[in-house]
Structure formats: structure tokens, C-alpha cells
Coordinates of C-alpha atoms and ligand atoms in Angstrom, one line a residue:
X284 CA 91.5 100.0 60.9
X285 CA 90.5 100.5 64.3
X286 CA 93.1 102.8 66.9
X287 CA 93.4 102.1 70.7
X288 CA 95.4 103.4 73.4
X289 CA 97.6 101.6 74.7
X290 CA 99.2 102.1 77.9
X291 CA 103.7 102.1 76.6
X292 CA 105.6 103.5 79.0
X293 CA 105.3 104.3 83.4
X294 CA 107.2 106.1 85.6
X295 CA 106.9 107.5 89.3
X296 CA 108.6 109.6 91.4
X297 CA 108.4 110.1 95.5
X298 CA 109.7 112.5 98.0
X299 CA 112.7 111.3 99.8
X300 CA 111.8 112.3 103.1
X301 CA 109.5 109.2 105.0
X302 CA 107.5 110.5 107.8
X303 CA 106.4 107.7 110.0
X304 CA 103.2 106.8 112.6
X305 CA 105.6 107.0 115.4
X306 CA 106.8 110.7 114.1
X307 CA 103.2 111.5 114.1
X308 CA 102.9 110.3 117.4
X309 CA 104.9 113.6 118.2
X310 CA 102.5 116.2 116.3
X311 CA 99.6 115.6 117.0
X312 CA 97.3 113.0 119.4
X313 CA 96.8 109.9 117.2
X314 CA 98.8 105.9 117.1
X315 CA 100.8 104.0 115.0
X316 CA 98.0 101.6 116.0
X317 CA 95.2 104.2 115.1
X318 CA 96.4 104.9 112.1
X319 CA 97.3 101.6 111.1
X320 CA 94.4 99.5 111.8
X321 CA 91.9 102.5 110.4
X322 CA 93.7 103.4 107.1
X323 CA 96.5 100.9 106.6
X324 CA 99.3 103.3 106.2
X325 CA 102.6 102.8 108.0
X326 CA 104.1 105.6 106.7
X327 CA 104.4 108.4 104.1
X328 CA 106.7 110.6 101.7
X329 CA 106.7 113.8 102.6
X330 CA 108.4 117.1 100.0
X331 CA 111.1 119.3 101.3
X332 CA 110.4 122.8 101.6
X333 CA 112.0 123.7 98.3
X334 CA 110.5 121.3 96.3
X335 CA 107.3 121.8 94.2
X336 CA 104.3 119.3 92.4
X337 CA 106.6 120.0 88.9
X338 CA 109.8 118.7 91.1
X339 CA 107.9 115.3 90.7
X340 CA 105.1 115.5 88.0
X341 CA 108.1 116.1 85.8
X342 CA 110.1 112.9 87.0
X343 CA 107.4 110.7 86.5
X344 CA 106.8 111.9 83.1
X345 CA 110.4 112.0 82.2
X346 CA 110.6 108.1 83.2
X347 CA 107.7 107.1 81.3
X348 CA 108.2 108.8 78.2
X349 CA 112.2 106.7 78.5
X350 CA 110.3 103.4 79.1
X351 CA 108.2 103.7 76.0
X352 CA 111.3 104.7 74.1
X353 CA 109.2 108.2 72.3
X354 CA 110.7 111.1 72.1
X355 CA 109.2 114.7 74.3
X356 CA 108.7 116.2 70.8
X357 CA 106.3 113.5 69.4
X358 CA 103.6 114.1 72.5
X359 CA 100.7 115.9 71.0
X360 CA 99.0 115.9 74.6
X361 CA 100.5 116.3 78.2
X362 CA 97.4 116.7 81.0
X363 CA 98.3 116.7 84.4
X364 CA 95.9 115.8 87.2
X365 CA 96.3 117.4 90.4
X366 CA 94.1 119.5 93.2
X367 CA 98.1 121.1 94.3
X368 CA 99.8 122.8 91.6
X369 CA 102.7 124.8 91.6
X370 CA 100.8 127.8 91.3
X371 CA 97.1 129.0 90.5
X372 CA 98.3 130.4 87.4
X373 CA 99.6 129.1 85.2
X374 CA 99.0 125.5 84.9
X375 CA 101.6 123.1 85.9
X376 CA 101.5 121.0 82.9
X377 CA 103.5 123.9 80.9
X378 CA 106.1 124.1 83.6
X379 CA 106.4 120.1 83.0
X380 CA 106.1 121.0 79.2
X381 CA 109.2 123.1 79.4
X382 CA 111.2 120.6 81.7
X383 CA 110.7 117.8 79.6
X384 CA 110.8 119.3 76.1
X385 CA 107.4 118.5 75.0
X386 CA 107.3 121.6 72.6
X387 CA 104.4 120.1 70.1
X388 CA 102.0 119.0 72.7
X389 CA 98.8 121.1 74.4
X390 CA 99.7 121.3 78.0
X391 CA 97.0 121.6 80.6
X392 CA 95.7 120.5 84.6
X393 CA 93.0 118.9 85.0
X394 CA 91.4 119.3 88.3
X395 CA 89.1 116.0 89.9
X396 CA 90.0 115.0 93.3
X397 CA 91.7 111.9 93.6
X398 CA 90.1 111.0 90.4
X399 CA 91.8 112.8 88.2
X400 CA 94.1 110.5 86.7
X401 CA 91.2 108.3 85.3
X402 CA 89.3 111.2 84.3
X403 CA 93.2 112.5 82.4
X404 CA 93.7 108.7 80.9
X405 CA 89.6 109.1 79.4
X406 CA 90.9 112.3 78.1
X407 CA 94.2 111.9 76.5
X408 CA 92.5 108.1 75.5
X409 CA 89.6 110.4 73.4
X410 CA 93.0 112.7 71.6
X411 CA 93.9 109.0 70.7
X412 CA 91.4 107.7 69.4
X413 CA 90.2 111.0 67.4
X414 CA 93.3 110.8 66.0
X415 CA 94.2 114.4 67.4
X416 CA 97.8 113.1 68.4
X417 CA 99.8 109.8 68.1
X418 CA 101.0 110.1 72.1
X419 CA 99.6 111.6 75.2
X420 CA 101.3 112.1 78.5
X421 CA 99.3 111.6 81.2
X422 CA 100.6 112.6 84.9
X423 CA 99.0 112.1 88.3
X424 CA 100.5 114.2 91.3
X425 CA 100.1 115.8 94.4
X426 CA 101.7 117.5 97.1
X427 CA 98.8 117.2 99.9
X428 CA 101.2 118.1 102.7
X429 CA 101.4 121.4 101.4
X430 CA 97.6 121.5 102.0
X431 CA 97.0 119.9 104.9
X432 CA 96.5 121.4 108.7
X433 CA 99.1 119.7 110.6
X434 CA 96.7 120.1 113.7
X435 CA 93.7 118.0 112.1
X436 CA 94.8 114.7 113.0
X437 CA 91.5 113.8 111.2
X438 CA 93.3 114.6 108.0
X439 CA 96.8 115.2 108.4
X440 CA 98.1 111.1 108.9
X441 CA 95.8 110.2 105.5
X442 CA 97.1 112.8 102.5
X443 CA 100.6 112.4 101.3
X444 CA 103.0 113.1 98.3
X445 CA 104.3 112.0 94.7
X446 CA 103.6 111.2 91.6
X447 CA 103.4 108.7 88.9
X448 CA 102.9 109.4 85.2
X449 CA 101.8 107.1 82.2
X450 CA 102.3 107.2 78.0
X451 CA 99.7 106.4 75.9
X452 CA 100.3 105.9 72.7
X453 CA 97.8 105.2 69.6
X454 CA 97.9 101.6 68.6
X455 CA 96.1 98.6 67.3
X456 CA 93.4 96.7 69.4
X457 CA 93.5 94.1 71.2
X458 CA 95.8 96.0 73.0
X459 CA 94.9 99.1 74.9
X460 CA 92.2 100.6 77.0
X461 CA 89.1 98.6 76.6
X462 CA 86.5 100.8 78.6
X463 CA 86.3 103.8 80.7
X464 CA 84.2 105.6 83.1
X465 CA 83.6 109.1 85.1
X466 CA 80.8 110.0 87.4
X467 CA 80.5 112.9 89.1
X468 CA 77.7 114.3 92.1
X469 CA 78.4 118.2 93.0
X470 CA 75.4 117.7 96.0
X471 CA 78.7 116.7 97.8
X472 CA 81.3 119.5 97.0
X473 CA 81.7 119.6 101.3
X474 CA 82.9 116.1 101.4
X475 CA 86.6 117.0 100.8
X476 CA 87.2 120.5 99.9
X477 CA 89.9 123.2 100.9
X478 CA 87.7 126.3 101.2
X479 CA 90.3 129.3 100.8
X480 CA 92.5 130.4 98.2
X481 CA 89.9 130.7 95.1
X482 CA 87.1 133.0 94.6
X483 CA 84.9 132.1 97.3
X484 CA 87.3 133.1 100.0
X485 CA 90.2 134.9 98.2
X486 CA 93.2 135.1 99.9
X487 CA 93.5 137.1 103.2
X488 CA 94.6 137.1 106.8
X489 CA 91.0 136.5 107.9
X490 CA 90.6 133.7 105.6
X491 CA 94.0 132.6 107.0
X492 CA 92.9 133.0 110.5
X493 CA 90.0 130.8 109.9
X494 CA 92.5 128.0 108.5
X495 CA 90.2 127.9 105.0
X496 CA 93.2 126.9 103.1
X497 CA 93.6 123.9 104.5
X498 CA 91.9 120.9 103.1
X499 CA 88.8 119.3 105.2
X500 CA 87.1 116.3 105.1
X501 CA 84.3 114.5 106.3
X502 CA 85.9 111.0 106.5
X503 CA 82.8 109.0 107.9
X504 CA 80.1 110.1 105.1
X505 CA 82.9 109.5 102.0
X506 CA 84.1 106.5 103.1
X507 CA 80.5 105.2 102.5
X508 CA 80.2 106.8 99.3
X509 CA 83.2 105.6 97.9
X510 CA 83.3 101.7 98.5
X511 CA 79.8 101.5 97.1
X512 CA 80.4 104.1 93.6
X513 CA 84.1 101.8 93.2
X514 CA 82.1 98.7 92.9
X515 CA 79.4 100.3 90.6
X516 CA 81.5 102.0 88.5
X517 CA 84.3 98.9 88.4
X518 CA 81.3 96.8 87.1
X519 CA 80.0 99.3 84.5
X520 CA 83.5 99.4 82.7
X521 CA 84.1 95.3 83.0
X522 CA 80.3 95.1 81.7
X523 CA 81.6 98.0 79.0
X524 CA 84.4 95.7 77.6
X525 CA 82.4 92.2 77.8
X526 CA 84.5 91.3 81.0
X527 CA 83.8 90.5 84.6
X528 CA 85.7 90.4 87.6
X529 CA 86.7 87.2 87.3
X530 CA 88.9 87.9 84.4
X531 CA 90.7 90.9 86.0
X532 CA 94.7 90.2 86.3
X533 CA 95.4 93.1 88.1
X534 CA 93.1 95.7 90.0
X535 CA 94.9 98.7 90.9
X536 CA 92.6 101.3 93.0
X537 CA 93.1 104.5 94.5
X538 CA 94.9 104.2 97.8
X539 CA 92.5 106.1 99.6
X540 CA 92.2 103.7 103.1
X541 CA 93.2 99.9 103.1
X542 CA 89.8 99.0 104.5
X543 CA 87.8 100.7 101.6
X544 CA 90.2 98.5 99.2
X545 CA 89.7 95.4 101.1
X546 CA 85.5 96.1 101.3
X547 CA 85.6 97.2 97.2
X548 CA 87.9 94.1 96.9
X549 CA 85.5 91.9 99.0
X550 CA 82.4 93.0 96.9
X551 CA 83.9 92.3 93.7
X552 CA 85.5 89.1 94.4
X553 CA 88.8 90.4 94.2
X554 CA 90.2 90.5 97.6
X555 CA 93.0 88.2 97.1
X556 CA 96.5 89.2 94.9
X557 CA 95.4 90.5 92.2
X558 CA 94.7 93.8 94.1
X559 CA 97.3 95.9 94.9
X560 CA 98.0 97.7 97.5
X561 CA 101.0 100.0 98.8
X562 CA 98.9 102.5 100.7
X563 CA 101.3 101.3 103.6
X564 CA 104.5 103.1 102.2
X565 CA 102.7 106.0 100.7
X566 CA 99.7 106.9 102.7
X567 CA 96.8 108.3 99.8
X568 CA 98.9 110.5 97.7
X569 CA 95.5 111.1 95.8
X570 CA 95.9 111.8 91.6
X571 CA 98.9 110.6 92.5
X572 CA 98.3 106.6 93.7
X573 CA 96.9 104.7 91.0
X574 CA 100.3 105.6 88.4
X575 CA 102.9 105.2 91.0
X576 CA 101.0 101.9 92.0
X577 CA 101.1 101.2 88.4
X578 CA 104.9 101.6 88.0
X579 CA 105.5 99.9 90.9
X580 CA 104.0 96.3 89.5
X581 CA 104.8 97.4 85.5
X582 CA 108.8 97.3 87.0
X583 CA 108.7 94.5 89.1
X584 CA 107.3 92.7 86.4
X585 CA 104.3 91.4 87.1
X586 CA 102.4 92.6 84.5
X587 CA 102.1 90.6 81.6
X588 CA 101.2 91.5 77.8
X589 CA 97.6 90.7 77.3
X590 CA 97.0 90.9 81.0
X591 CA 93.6 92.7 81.9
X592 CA 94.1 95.6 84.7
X593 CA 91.5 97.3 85.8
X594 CA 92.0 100.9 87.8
X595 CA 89.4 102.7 90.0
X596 CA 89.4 106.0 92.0
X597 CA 87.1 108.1 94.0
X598 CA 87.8 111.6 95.4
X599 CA 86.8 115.2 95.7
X600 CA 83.9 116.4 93.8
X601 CA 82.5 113.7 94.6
X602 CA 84.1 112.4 91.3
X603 CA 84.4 108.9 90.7
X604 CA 86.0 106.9 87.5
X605 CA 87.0 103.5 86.5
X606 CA 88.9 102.7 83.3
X607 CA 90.3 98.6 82.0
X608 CA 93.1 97.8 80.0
X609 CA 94.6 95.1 78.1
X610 CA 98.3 95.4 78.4
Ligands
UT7_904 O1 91.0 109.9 98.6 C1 89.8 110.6 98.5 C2 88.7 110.0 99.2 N1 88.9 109.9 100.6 C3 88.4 108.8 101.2 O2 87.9 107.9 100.6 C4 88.6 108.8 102.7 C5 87.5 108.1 103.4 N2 87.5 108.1 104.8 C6 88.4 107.4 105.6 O3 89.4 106.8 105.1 C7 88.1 107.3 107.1 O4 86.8 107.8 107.3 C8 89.1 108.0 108.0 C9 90.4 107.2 108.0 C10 89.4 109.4 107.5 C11 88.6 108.1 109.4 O5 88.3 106.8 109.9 P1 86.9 106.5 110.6 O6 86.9 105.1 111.0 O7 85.8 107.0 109.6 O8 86.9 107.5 111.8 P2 85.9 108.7 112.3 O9 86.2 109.9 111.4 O10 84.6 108.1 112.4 O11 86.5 109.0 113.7 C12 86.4 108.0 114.7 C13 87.2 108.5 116.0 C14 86.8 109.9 116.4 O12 86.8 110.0 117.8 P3 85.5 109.9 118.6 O13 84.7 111.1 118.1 O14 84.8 108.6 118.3 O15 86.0 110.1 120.0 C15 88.0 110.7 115.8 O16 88.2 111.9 116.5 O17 88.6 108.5 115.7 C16 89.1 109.8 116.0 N3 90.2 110.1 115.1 C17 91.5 109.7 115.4 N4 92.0 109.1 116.5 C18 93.4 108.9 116.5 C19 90.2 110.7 113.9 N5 91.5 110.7 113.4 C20 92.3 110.1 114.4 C21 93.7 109.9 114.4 N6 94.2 109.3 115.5 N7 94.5 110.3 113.4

């Protein structure tokens, strides 16, 4: 009998503190009416000083593995992806291991831009269906604000913070995730980087003073890129699992800029309800977005057994993945 991987149980979890357009008025020169008409977001959520990416990787996880009712001890798999970890060493995923009791799974991060949670959910889906383990914790976070130069207005009203985590669990088809997808192109590695920090510019006061551990990006050139590889890639997993775009219930992309969701939307035929957005509350929170949009419709309810949703991210890499489920 044939195994799939079925998405059981969501959670998310968000800093507290909201920082608004109108507070960003005050640090550096930008608009409420900037920022709004050229990314979409309102505002963002923003951590406290003494909170870490564990403070809200673990959440998330905690929440999901409760809403799918299965236990920390029977996940074989727990992969977190993020590009802001607690630390370099070791990988966040243990610290979440040990927070949420997950004592029988293999913990580790997994590192591809604001891709990662699709390139995690191929992952754990392969453990799955190899029959390596019977559930696999997936986590998407980030805590850009930790990494971003609070003088690049270029960058600084975009990246946000929280996370969003998903169970997969081995099932039976017709349930599950039909078709997945990663692409990456390293000719681009300048596109979004944070130059300082590994072993290309270790740590120093001169690599400091030349504010390399801050994260850059050229905005103009990746916005390109990335409405054109979301459309390609979306098609290529609908074409994978016999679908098309009509048949999509749910499209839940990466909240990377409201306009690259409306023009991916727009391209696919989709631009209407069935894509979600909430870029608006949380700014582009990265690995992060596409679980905590998840949760967001999966408790309201909107999202139906047997519904199709299809996901779709782009980031730093250039990476770029696409995955569809039935629910
Ligand atoms: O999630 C991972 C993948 N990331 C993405 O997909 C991000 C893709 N890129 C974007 O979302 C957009 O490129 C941005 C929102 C980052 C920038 O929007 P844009 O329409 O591409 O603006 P731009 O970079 O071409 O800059 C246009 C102007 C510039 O001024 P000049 O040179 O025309 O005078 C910028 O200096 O807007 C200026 N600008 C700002 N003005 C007010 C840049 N940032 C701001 C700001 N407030 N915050």
C-alpha cells in the first residue's frame, strides 16, 4: 500500500511587540504610504531583546504537534528552516528538540532563504515516504530583525519575525502532499546575502565597521526573478500531480511583497480569494510566512478535507520551491 504525507497538525507563533509604518516614520526616511503601496505591509512583529528564534520555533512546533493529537516522542524527524538561528553552533532544531521532548527524532537546520520551509516539507515528506519515521516536524522561523541594519530603509521596513511550524505524518493517499519542487541558481548568491559572521568575513571589529553582518539586498533584480520562477515552478508541481490552477483551493505563497503575490497571482489565474495574503500584519517573516499563513486559514477554518492548497516560496540562494497538497 502506498504511504503519503499528510499535512495533521499547524501551529504559529509571533512576537508580541507590533512595529508600525508610522514608527518607522521615526527611524529612518521612508512612508506609511511608501511602504504600503510598494510592499503591502502595514505593520510587523518585532522580538524583544531577550527573546531568541527557539523562543518561537518552539511554540509553533509545540501547537502543531497538540493539533495533530501525536505525542513529542513519536517524531522521528524535527528540521528547522531558518537563515537566524539561535546560535552558529549548534543547530537550533536540538534546542527545540529538548524544549518540546522530541527525544527519538534527528534534529537539524536547514538553511535556504525564504525557501526553506518547502525545501524542509520535501525533506521530512522523503523520511515519510522512505518509511524512515511515521512523523516529522517541520518548523519555519526567523528573527530578521536581529539581522537587519536599522539604517537601510531599503531593507529594514521589508524583514520581520515569527514562526509557524507543521506535522506531517505518514498516511494513506488521497490525502497528503501530491507534488513537490526545489530549484536553486548560486550565479545569484549577492541577491540577498548577509556577508559577515561565517568564513568569508569572520567575525571582527573591521568586519563590524563595514556593517557585513547585516543582511543586503538587491530588491529591484529579485523581485524580477522571483514573480517569474513562482509561476514556473507553481506550474511544474500542479503539472507533477495532474492538476492546474484552476483546481487550486487555496494558494498560500511566501509573503515576500504584496505586488509580487498579486503579479504571480495574476499570471496564474489566481488573483482572486483563494490567495492568501497577511503580509499586511506580518511584513515577510521569510521561512517563516508560508506556516504561520497556513495556521492562520487551517484555524479559522477555511480549509477543508480534500481541499487542494498549493504553497510557493522564493528567497536567498536564489532558491526557489513549490510543493501541493490534498488536505
Ligand atoms: O523574501 C525573499 C525574496 N525577497 C524579495 O522577493 C524582495 C523583492 N523585492 C522587493 O520587494 C522590492 O524590490 C522592494 C520592496 C525591496 C523595493 O521596491 P522597488 O519598487 O523595487 O524599489 P527600488 O529598490 O527600485 O527603489 C525605488 C526608490 C529608490 O529611490 P530612487 O533611487 O528612485 O530615488 C529607493 O531609494 O525607492 C527608494 N526606497 C524607499 N523610499 C522610501 C527604497 N526603500 C524605501 C523606503 N522608503 N523604505
Amino acid at each position: 500500500m502506498s504511504i503519503s504525507a499528510i499535512l495533521t497538525g499547524t501551529g504559529r507563533s509571533v512576537p508580541e511587540k507590533v512595529l508600525t509604518n508610522a514608527d518607522l516614520e521615526k527611524i529612518v526616511d521612508t512612508s506609511d504610504e511608501w511602504i504600503t503601496t510598494r510592499t503591502g505591509i502595514k505593520e510587523r512583529r518585532i522580538a524583544a531583546e531577550h527573546e531568541t528564534l527557539s523562543t518561537f520555533a518552539s511554540e509553533a512546533g509545540r501547537q502543531a504537534l497538540e493539533a495533530a493529537g501525536v505525542a513529542p516522542e513519536d517524531v522521528g524527524l524535527l528540521v528547522l528552516a531558518t537563515v537566524t538561528p539561535d546560535m552558529p553552533i549548534p543547530a537550533t532544531a536540538c534546542k527545540i528538540q529538548e524544549d518540546l521532548g522530541c527525544v527519538n527524532a534527528c534534529a537539524f537546520d536547514l538553511a535556504a532563504g525564504c525557501s526553506g520551509f518547502i525545501y524542509a516539507q520535501s525533506v521530512a515528506k522523503q523520511f515519510l515516504l522512505s518509511g524512515r519515521c511515521q512523523h516529522a516536524l517541520v518548523i519555519g522561523a526567523e528573527l530578521l530583525s536581529k539581522y537587519v541594519d536599522w539604517t537601510d530603509r531599503s531593507t529594514c521596513v521589508i524583514f520581520a519575525d515569527g514562526a509557524g511550524a507543521v506535522l506531517l505524518s505518514a498516511g494513506s493517499p488521497p490525502r497528503g502532499v501530491l507534488a513537490s519542487a526545489m530549484h536553486s541558481d548560486g550565479s545569484m548568491v549577492d541577491f540577498i546575502s548577509m556577508p559577515g559572521g561565517g568564513t568569508l568575513h569572520p567575525p571582527s571589529q573591521k568586519m563590524i565597521d563595514e556593517r557585513l553582518h547585516f543582511i543586503k539586498m538587491k530588491g529591484n533584480e529579485t523581485f524580477k526573478m522571483a514573480v517569474r520562477s513562482i509561476d514556473e515552478v507553481c506550474r511544474e508541481v500542479l503539472d507533477q500531480a495532474g492538476l492546474t490552477p484552476a483546481d487550486v483551493d487555496w494558494f498560500i505563497p511566501h509573503q515576500a511583497n504584496e505586488r509580487i503575490i498579486s503579479a504571480v497571482g495574476k499570471r496564474l489565474g489566481m488573483n482572486d480569494d483563494r490567495c492568501y495574503i497577511n503580509i499586511d500584519r506580518y511584513g515577510n517573516t521569510s521561512s517563516g510566512s508560508i506556516p504561520i499563513a497556513l495556521d492562520e486559514v487551517v484555524r479559522e477554518g477555511k480549509i477543508k478535507e480534500g481541499q487542494i492548497v498549493l504553497m510557493a516560496a522564493f528567497g536567498a540562494g536564489l532558491t526557489w520551491a513549490a510543493s501541493v497538497a490534498r488536505w
